[in-house]
Coordinates of C-alpha atoms in Angstrom, one line a residue:
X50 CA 30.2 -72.2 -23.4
X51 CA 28.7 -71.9 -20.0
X52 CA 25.2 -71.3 -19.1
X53 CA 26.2 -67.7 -18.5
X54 CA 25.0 -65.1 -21.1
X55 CA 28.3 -64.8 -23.3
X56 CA 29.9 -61.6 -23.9
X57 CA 30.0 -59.9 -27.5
X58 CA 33.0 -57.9 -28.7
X59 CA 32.7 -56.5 -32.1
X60 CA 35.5 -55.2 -33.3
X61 CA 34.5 -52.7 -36.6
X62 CA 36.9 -51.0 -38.1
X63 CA 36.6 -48.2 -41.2
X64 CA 36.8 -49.2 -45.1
X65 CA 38.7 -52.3 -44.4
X66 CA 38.9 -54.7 -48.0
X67 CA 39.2 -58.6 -46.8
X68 CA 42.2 -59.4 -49.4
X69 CA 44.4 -57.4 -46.8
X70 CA 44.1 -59.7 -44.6
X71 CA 46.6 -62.8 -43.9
X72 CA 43.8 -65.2 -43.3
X73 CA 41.8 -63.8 -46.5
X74 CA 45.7 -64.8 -48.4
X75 CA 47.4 -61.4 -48.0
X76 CA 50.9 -62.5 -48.0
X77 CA 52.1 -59.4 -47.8
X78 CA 51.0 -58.0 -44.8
X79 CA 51.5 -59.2 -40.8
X80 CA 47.8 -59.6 -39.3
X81 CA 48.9 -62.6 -36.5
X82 CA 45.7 -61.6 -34.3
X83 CA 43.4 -61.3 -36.6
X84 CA 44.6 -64.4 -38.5
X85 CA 44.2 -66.0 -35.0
X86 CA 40.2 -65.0 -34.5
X87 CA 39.6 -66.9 -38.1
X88 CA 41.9 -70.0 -36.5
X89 CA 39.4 -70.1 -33.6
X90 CA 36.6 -69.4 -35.7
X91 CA 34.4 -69.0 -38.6
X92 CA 35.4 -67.0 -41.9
X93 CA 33.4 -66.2 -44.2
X94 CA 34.1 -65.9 -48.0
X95 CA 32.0 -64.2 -49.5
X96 CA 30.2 -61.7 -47.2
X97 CA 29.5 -58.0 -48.7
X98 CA 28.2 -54.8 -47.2
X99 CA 25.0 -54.1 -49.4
X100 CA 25.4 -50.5 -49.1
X101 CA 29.2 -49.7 -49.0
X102 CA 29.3 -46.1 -47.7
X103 CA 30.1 -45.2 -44.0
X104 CA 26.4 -44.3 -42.4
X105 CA 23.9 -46.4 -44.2
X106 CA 26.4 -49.8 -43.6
X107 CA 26.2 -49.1 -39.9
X108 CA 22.4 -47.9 -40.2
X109 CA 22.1 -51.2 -41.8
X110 CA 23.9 -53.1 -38.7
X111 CA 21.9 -51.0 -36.2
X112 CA 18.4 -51.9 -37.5
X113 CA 19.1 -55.8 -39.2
X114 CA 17.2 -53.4 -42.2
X115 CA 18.1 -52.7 -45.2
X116 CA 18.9 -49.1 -46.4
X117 CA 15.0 -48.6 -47.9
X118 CA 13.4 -49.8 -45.1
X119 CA 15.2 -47.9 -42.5
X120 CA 15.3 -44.5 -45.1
X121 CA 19.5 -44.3 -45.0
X122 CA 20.7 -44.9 -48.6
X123 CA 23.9 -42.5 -48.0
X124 CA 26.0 -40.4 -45.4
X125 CA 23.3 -37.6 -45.3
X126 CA 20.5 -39.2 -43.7
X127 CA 20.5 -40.4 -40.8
X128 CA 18.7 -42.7 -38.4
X129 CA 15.6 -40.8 -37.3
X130 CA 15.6 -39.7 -34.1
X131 CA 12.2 -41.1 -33.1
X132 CA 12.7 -44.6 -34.7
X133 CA 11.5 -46.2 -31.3
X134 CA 8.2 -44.4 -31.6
X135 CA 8.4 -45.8 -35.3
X136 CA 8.3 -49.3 -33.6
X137 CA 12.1 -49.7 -34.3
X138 CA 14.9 -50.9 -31.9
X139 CA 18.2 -51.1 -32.7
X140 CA 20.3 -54.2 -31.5
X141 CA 22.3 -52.3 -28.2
X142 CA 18.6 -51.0 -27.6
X143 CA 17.0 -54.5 -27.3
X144 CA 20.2 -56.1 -25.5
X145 CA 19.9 -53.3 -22.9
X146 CA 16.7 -55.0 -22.2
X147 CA 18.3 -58.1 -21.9
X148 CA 20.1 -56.8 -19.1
X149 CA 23.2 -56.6 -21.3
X150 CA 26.0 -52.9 -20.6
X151 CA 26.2 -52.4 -23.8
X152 CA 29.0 -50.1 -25.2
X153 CA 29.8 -48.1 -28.1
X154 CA 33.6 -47.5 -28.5
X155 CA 35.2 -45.2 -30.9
X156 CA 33.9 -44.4 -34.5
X157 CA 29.7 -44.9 -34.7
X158 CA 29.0 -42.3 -37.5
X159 CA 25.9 -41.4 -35.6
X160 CA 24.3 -38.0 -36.4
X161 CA 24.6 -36.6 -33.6
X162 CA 27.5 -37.7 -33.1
X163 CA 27.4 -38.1 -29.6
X164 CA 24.0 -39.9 -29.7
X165 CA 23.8 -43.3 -27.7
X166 CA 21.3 -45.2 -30.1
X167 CA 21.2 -47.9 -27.1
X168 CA 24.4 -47.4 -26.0
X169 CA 24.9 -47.0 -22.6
X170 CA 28.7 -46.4 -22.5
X171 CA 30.4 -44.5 -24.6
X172 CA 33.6 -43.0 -25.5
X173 CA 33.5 -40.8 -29.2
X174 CA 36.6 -41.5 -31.7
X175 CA 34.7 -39.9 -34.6
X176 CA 35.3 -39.7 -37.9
X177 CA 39.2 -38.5 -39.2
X178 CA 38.0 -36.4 -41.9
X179 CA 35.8 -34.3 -39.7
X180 CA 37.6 -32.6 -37.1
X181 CA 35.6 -30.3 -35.4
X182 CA 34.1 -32.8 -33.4
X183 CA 35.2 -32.2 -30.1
X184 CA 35.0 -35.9 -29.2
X185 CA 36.9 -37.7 -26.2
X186 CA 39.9 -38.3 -28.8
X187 CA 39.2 -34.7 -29.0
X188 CA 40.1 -34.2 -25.2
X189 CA 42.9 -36.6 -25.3
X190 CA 45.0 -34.5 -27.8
X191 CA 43.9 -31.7 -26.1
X192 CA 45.2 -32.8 -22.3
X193 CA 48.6 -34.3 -24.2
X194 CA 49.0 -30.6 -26.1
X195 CA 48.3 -32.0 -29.4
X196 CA 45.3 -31.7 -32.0
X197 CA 43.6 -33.5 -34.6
X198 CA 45.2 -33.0 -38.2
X199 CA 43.8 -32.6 -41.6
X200 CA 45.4 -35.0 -44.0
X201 CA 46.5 -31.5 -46.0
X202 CA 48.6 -30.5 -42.9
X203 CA 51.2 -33.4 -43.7
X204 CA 53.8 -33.4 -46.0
X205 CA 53.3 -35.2 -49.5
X206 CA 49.9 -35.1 -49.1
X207 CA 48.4 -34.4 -52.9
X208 CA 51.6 -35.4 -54.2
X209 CA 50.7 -38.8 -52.4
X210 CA 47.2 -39.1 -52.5
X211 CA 46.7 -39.1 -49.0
X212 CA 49.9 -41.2 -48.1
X213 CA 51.7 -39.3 -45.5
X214 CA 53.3 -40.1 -42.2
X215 CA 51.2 -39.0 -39.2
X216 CA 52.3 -35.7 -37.7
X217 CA 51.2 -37.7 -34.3
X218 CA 52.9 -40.4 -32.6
X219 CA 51.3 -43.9 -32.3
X220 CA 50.7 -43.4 -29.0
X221 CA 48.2 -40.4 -29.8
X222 CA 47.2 -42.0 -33.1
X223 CA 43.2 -42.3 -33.4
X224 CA 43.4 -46.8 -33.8
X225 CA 45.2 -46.9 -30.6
X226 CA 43.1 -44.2 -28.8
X227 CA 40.0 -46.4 -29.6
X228 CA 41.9 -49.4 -28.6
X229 CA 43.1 -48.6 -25.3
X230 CA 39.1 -47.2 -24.4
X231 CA 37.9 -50.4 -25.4
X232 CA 41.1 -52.3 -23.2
X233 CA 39.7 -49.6 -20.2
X234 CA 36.3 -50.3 -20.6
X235 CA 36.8 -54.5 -20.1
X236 CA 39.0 -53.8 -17.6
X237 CA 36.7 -51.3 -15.3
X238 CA 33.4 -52.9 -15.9
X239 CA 33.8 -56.1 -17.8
X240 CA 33.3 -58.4 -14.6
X241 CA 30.0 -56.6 -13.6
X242 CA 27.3 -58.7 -16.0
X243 CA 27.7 -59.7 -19.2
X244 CA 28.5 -57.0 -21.8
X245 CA 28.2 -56.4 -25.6
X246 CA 31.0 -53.9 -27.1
X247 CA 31.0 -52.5 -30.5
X248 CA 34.7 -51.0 -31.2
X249 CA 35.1 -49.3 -34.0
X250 CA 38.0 -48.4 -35.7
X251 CA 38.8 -45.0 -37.5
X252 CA 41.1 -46.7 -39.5
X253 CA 42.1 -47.9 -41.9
X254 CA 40.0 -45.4 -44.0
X255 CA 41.7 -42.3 -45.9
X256 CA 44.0 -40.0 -45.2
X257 CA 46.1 -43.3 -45.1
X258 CA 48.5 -41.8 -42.4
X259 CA 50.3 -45.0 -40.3
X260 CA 52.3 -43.5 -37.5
X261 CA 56.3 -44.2 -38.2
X262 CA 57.0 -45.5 -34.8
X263 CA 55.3 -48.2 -34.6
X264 CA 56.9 -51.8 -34.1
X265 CA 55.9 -52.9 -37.7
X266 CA 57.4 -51.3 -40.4
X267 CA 55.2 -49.8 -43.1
X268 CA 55.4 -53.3 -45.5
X269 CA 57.3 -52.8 -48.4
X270 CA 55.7 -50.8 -52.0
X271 CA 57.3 -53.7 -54.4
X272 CA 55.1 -56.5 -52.6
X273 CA 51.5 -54.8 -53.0
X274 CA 49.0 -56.1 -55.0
X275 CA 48.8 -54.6 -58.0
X276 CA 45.4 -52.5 -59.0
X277 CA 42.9 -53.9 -61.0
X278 CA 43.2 -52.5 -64.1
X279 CA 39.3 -53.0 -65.3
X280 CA 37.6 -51.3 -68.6
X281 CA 38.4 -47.3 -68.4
X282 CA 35.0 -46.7 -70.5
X283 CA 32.8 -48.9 -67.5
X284 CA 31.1 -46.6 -65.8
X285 CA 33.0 -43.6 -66.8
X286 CA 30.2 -41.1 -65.5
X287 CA 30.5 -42.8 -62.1
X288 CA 33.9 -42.8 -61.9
X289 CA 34.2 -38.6 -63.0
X290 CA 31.5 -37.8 -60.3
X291 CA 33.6 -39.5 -57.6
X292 CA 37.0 -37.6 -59.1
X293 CA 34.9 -34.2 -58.5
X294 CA 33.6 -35.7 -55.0
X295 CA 37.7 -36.1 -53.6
X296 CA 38.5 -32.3 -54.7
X297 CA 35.6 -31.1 -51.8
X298 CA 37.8 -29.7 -48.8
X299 CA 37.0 -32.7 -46.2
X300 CA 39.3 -34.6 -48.8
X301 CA 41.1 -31.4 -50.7
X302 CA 42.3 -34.2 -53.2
X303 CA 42.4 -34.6 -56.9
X304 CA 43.2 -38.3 -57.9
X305 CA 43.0 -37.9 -61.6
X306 CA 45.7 -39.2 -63.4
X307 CA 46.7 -41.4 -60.0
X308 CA 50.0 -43.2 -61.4
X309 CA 50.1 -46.9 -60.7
X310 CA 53.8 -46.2 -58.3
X311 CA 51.3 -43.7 -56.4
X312 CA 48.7 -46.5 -55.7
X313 CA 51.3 -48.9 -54.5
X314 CA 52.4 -46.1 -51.7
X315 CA 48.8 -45.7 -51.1
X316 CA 48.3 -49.2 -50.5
X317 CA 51.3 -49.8 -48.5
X318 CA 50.5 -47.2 -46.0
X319 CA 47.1 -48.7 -46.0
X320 CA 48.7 -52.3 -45.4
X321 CA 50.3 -50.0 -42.4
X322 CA 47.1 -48.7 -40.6
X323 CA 45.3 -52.6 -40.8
X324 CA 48.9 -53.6 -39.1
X325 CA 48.2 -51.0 -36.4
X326 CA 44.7 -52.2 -36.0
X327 CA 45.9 -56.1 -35.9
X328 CA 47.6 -54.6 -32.6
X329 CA 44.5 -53.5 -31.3
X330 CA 43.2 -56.5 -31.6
X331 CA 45.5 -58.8 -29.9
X332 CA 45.1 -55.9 -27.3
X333 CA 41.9 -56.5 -26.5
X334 CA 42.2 -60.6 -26.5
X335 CA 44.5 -60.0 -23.9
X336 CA 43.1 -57.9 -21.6
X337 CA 39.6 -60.4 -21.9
X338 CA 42.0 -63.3 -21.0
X339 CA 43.6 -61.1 -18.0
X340 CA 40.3 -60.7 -16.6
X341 CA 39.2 -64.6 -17.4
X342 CA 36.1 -63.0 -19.9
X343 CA 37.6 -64.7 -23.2
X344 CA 36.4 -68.0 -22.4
X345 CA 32.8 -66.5 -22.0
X346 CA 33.0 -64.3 -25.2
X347 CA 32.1 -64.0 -28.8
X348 CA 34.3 -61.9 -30.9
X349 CA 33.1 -60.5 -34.3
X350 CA 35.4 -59.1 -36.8
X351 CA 34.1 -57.2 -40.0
X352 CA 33.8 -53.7 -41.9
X353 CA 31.4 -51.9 -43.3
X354 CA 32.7 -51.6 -46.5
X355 CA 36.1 -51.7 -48.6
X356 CA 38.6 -49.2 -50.5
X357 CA 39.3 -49.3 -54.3
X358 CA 43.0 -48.3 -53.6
X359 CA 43.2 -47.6 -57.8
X360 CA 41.2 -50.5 -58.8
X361 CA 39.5 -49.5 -61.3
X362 CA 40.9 -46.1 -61.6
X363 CA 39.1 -45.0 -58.7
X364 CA 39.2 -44.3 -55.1
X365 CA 37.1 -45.1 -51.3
X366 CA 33.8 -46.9 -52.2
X367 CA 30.3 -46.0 -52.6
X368 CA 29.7 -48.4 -55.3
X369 CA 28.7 -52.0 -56.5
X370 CA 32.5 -53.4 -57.4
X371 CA 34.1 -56.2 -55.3
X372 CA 37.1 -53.7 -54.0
X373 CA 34.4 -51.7 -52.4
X374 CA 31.4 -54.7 -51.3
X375 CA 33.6 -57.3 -50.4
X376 CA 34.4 -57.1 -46.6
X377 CA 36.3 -59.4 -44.0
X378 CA 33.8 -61.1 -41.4
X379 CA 34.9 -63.6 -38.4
X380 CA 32.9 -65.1 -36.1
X381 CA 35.2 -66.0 -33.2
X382 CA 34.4 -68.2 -29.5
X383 CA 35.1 -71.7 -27.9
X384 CA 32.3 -72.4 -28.5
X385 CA 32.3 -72.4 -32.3
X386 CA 34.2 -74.4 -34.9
X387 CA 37.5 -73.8 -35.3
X388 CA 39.0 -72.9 -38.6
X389 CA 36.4 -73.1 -40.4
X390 CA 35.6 -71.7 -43.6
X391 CA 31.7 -70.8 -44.8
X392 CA 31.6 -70.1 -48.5
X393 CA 27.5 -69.2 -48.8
X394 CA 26.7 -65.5 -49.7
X395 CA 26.1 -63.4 -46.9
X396 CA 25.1 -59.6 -46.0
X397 CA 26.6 -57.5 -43.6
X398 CA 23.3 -57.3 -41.7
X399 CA 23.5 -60.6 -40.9
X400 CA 25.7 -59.9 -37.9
X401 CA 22.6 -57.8 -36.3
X402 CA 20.3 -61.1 -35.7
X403 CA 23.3 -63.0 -34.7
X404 CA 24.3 -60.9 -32.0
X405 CA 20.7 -61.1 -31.0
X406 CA 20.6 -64.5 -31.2
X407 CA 24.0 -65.3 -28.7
X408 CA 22.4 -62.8 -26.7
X409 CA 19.3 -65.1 -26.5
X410 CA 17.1 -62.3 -27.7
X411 CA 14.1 -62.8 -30.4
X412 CA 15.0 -61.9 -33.3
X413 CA 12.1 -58.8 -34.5
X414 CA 9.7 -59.1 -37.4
X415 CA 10.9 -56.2 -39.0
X416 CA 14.7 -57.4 -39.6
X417 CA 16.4 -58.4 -42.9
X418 CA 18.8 -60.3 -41.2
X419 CA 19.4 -63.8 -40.7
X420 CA 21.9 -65.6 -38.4
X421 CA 25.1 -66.6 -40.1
X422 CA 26.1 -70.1 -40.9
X423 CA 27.9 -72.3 -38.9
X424 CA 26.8 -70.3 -35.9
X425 CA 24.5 -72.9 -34.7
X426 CA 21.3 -70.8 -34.6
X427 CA 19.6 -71.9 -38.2
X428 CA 20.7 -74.5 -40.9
X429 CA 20.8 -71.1 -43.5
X430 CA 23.2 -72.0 -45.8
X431 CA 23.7 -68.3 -47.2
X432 CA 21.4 -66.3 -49.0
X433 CA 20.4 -66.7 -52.7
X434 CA 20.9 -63.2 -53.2
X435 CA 22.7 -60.2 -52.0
X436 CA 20.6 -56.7 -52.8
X437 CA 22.3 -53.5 -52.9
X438 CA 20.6 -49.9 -52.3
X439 CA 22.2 -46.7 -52.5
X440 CA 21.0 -43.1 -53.4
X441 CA 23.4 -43.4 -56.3
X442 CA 22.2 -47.0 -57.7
X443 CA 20.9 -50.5 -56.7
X444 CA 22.4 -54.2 -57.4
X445 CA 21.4 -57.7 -57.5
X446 CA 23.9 -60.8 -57.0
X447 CA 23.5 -63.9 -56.8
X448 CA 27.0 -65.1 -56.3
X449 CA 27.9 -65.6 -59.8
X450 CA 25.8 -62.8 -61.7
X451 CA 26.1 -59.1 -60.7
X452 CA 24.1 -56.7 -62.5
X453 CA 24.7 -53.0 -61.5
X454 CA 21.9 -49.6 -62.0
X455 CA 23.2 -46.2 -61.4
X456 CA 21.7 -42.9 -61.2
X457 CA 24.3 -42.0 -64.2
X458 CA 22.1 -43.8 -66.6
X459 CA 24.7 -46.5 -66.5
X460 CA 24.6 -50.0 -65.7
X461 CA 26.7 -53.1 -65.9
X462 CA 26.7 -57.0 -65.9
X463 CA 29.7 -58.8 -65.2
X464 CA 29.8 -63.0 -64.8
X465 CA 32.0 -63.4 -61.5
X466 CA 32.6 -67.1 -62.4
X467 CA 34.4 -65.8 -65.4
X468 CA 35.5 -62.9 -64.8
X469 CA 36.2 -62.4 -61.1
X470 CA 37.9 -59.0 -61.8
X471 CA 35.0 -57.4 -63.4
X472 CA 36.5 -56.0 -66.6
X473 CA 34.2 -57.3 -68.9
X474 CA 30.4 -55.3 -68.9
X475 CA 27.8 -58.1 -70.5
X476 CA 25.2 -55.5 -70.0
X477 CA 24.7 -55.4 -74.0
X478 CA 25.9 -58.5 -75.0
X479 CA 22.5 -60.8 -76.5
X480 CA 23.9 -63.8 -75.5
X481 CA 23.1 -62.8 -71.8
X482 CA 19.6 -61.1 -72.0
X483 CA 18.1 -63.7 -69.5
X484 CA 20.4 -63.2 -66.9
X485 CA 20.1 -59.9 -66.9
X486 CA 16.2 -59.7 -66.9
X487 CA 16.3 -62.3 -64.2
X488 CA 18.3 -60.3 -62.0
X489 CA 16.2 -56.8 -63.1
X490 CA 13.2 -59.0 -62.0
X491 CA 15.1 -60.1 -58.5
X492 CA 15.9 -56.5 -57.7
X493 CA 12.5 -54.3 -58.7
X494 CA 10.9 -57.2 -56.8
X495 CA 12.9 -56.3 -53.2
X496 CA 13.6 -52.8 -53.9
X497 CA 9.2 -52.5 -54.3
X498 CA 9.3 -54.9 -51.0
X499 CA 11.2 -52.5 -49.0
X500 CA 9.4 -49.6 -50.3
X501 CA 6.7 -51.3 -48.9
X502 CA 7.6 -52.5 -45.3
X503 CA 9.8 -48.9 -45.1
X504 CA 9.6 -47.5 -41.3
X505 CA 9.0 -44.1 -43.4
X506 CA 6.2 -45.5 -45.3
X507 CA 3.3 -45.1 -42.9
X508 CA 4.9 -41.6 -41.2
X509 CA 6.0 -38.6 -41.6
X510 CA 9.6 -39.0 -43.9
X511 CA 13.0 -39.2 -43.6
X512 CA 15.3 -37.5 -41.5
X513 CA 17.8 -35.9 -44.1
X514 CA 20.9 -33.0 -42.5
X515 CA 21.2 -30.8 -45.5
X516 CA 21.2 -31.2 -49.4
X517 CA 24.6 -31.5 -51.2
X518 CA 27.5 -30.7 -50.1
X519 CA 26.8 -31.5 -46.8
X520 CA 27.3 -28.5 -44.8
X521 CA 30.3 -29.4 -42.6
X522 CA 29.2 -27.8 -39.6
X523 CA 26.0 -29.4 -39.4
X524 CA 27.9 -32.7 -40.2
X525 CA 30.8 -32.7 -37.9
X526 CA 28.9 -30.2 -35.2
X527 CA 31.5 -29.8 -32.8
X528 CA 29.8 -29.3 -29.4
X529 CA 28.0 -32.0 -27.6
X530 CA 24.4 -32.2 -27.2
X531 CA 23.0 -30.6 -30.1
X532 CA 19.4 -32.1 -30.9
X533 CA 17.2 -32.5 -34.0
X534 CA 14.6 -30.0 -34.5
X535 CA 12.5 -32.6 -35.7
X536 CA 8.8 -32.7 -34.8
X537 CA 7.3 -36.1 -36.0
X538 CA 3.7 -36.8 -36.3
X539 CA 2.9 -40.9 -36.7
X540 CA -0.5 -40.5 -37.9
X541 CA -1.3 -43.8 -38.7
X542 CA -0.1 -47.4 -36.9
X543 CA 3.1 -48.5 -38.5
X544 CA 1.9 -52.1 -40.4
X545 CA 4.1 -54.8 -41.2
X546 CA 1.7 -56.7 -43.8
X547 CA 4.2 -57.8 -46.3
X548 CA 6.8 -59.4 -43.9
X549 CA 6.9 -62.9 -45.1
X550 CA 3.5 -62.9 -46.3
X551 CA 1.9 -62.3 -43.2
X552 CA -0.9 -60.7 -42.4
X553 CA -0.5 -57.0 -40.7
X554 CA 0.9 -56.5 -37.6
X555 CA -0.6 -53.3 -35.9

């Protein structure tokens, strides 16, 4: 790499599982770009998004915190609005110091949704279930003579489970939208200084609605993957609660009693949308190379969580299983090793203090994130542990043991080594007290930390939209500008005295 500050491209897109990818061993599915990222890169195995629902997974990536210390444990928080006053900087925020245009293109699940949160560019392909945002997708229907669609506007749509055929062509289709603004924006001001891009990617998350004219065909039913079937009486409160969730109108689905010839449609047209994406990709790998940026840039591939697609008997994420933690993540650039493969456990959040780091910024106090592996920036290995926070339950794993606590009353304990599937709860088998009270004692122990070192401990609280259901036009506000009517008071200097035993920063 030259001397030059490198570029950064990450590309992000929406509830995207890592065994649908060719280089993850999907042999069922055509993902040649994507595939060719991990070729000239690193892959690694076993990263996880610690909190595997839309807002707090990016709120986790924005801050290099975890979802106690930066107060977003689900989609209705939201970053507060005054976080820099909080003594908190998000990772475009500090790069903009670093004399970095930094861009935000497509989905960002920021509340507002037109907020920059460091940003400087931006073009808004929010998200598809909410579509009164009038967004620039919005004005790029609207100029064609088109609009946004509700999955329930297609045909087969509950008889499908959100499999349908978009009513738009791929041309118009939200993926390629977002991919041709991020094509535009390396094209028009990629030469200017060195740039950071995160794209993200409405799809592949539900309604699962692949345009038919697309090159690829959508891959055929009989070569999915089969569901997991897993233990029906695991979790069973859990799993009713999200049946109820998928019946609200931003859904307008009921997926009890999904039959197992439905979930391999489902997960074909899934299979579809990441083939669209794939497109995307190799899009914008070209356009860098036209414009003689790719040998100057880091590309980063991940999600920020998964999709059960019927594993399970359930549906989305928003939970501790595999289907919906496990996510793809690639760490792409000439100057990195090629092929190679890094096994270690590692969080989502890590990406936050790598970017930082190939940007040649410091990496703050306050971050839970450590550079990846392999990247050349620390000899971590991996982290002993991955910690997972939600307003609907917390998790400890370590790789091997997983122990899961929900707000159902339920919790579960599954042996990975054994039984990578999880279908078999140890939670109240004897033979396994010790791991499980080691792991209890591994989560209190962070979950009290973060409480601790919270942004929102020393201040005025949370910034929270509505209480539940979220109120959809507060959530997907359609006109731009709207503000918080939040007045915060910080009454007291925000201390950082428990950050690696230190003593407090003021």
């Amino acid at each position: 790499m030259s001397n030059k500050k490198p570029n950064i491209v990450f590309i992000f897109p929406d509830q995207m599982r890592a065994d649908f990818l060719g280089c993850y061993g999907a042999d069922f599915i055509k993902t040649p770009n994507i595939d060719k990222l991990a070729e000239n890169g690193i892959r690694y195995q076993n990263a996880y998004s610690s909190s595997p629902v839309c807002v707090p997974a990016r709120t986790n990536l924005m801050t290099g915190m975890d979802a106690i210390s930066n107060g977003v444990a689900s989609n209705a928080p939201a970053l507060r609005p005054d976080h820099q006053a909080a003594g908190i900087n998000t990772w475009p925020e500090i790069l903009k110091e670093m004399e970095y245009y930094t861009a935000g293109i497509g989905k960002m699940h920021f509340y507002p949704w037109d907020r920059k949160n460091g940003f400087m560019y931006r073009s808004v392909t929010e998200d598809k279930r909410w579509l009164n945002v009038r967004d620039d997708y919005f004005h790029h229907l609207r100029e064609s003579g088109l609009k946004k669609f509700h999955g329930n506007e297609h045909d087969g749509y509950h008889e499908n489970f959100g499999a349908v055929v978009s009513k738009l062509p791929w041309k118009h289709s939200w993926d390629h939208f977002v991919g041709t603004e991020a094509c535009k924006f390396i094209d028009e001001y990629g030469e200017e200084r060195p740039f950071a891009m995160m794209v993200g990617f409405p799809g592949p998350h539900d309604p699962y609605d692949p345009s038919d004219d697309f090159s690829e065909s959508i891959p055929d039913i009989n070569k999915m993957p089969e569901p997991i079937k897993g233990n029906p009486h695991d979790a069973s409160k859990l799993k009713k609660g999200m049946i109820e969730g998928w019946k609200r109108p931003w859904a307008d689905l009921d997926y009890e009693g999904l039959t197992k010839e439905k979930i391999m449609k489902m997960r074909s047209h899934y299979a579809a949308l990441i083939q669209q994406i794939d497109h995307e990709v190799g899009e914008i790998v070209k356009t860098l190379k036209k414009k003689n940026l790719f040998d100057n840039t880091i590309i980063i591939f991940s999600s920020d969580h998964g999709d059960f697609l019927g594993d399970h008997g359930m549906m989305g994420k928003a939970n501790f299983f595999e289907s919906a933690m496990r996510v793809p993540l690639i760490v792409s650039g000439n100057s990195l090793p090629n092929n190679r493969v890094e096994n270690g456990l590692v969080c989502l959040r890590d990406i936050t203090s790598t970017i930082l780091s190939f940007a040649g910024a410091e990496i703050p106090f306050y971050m839970d994130s450590r550079p990846l592996p392999g990247t050349g920036f620390s000899d971590n290995q991996g982290r002993e542990n991955i910690i997972g926070m939600l307003t609907s339950g917390w998790m400890a794993f370590d790789g091997r043991w997983k122990l899961m606590k929900y707000s159902t009353g339920e919790s579960l304990l599954f042996d990975l080594q054994n039984d990578p599937f999880e279908e078999n709860n140890l939670i109240n088998d004897f033979n396994f007290v010790k791991e499980l009270n080691r792991l209890d004692d591994i989560l209190m122990k962070q979950i009290l930390f973060s409480r601790q070192t919270s942004m929102h401990a020393f201040t005025a609280g949370g910034v929270s939209l509505t209480t539940e259901p979220v109120n959809p036009v507060i959530f997907g506000y359609q006109f731009e500008g709207w503000e918080w009517d939040y007045p915060t008071h910080i009454d007291t200097k925000v201390t950082r005295g428990f950050f690696e035993g230190e003593q407090s920063v003021k």
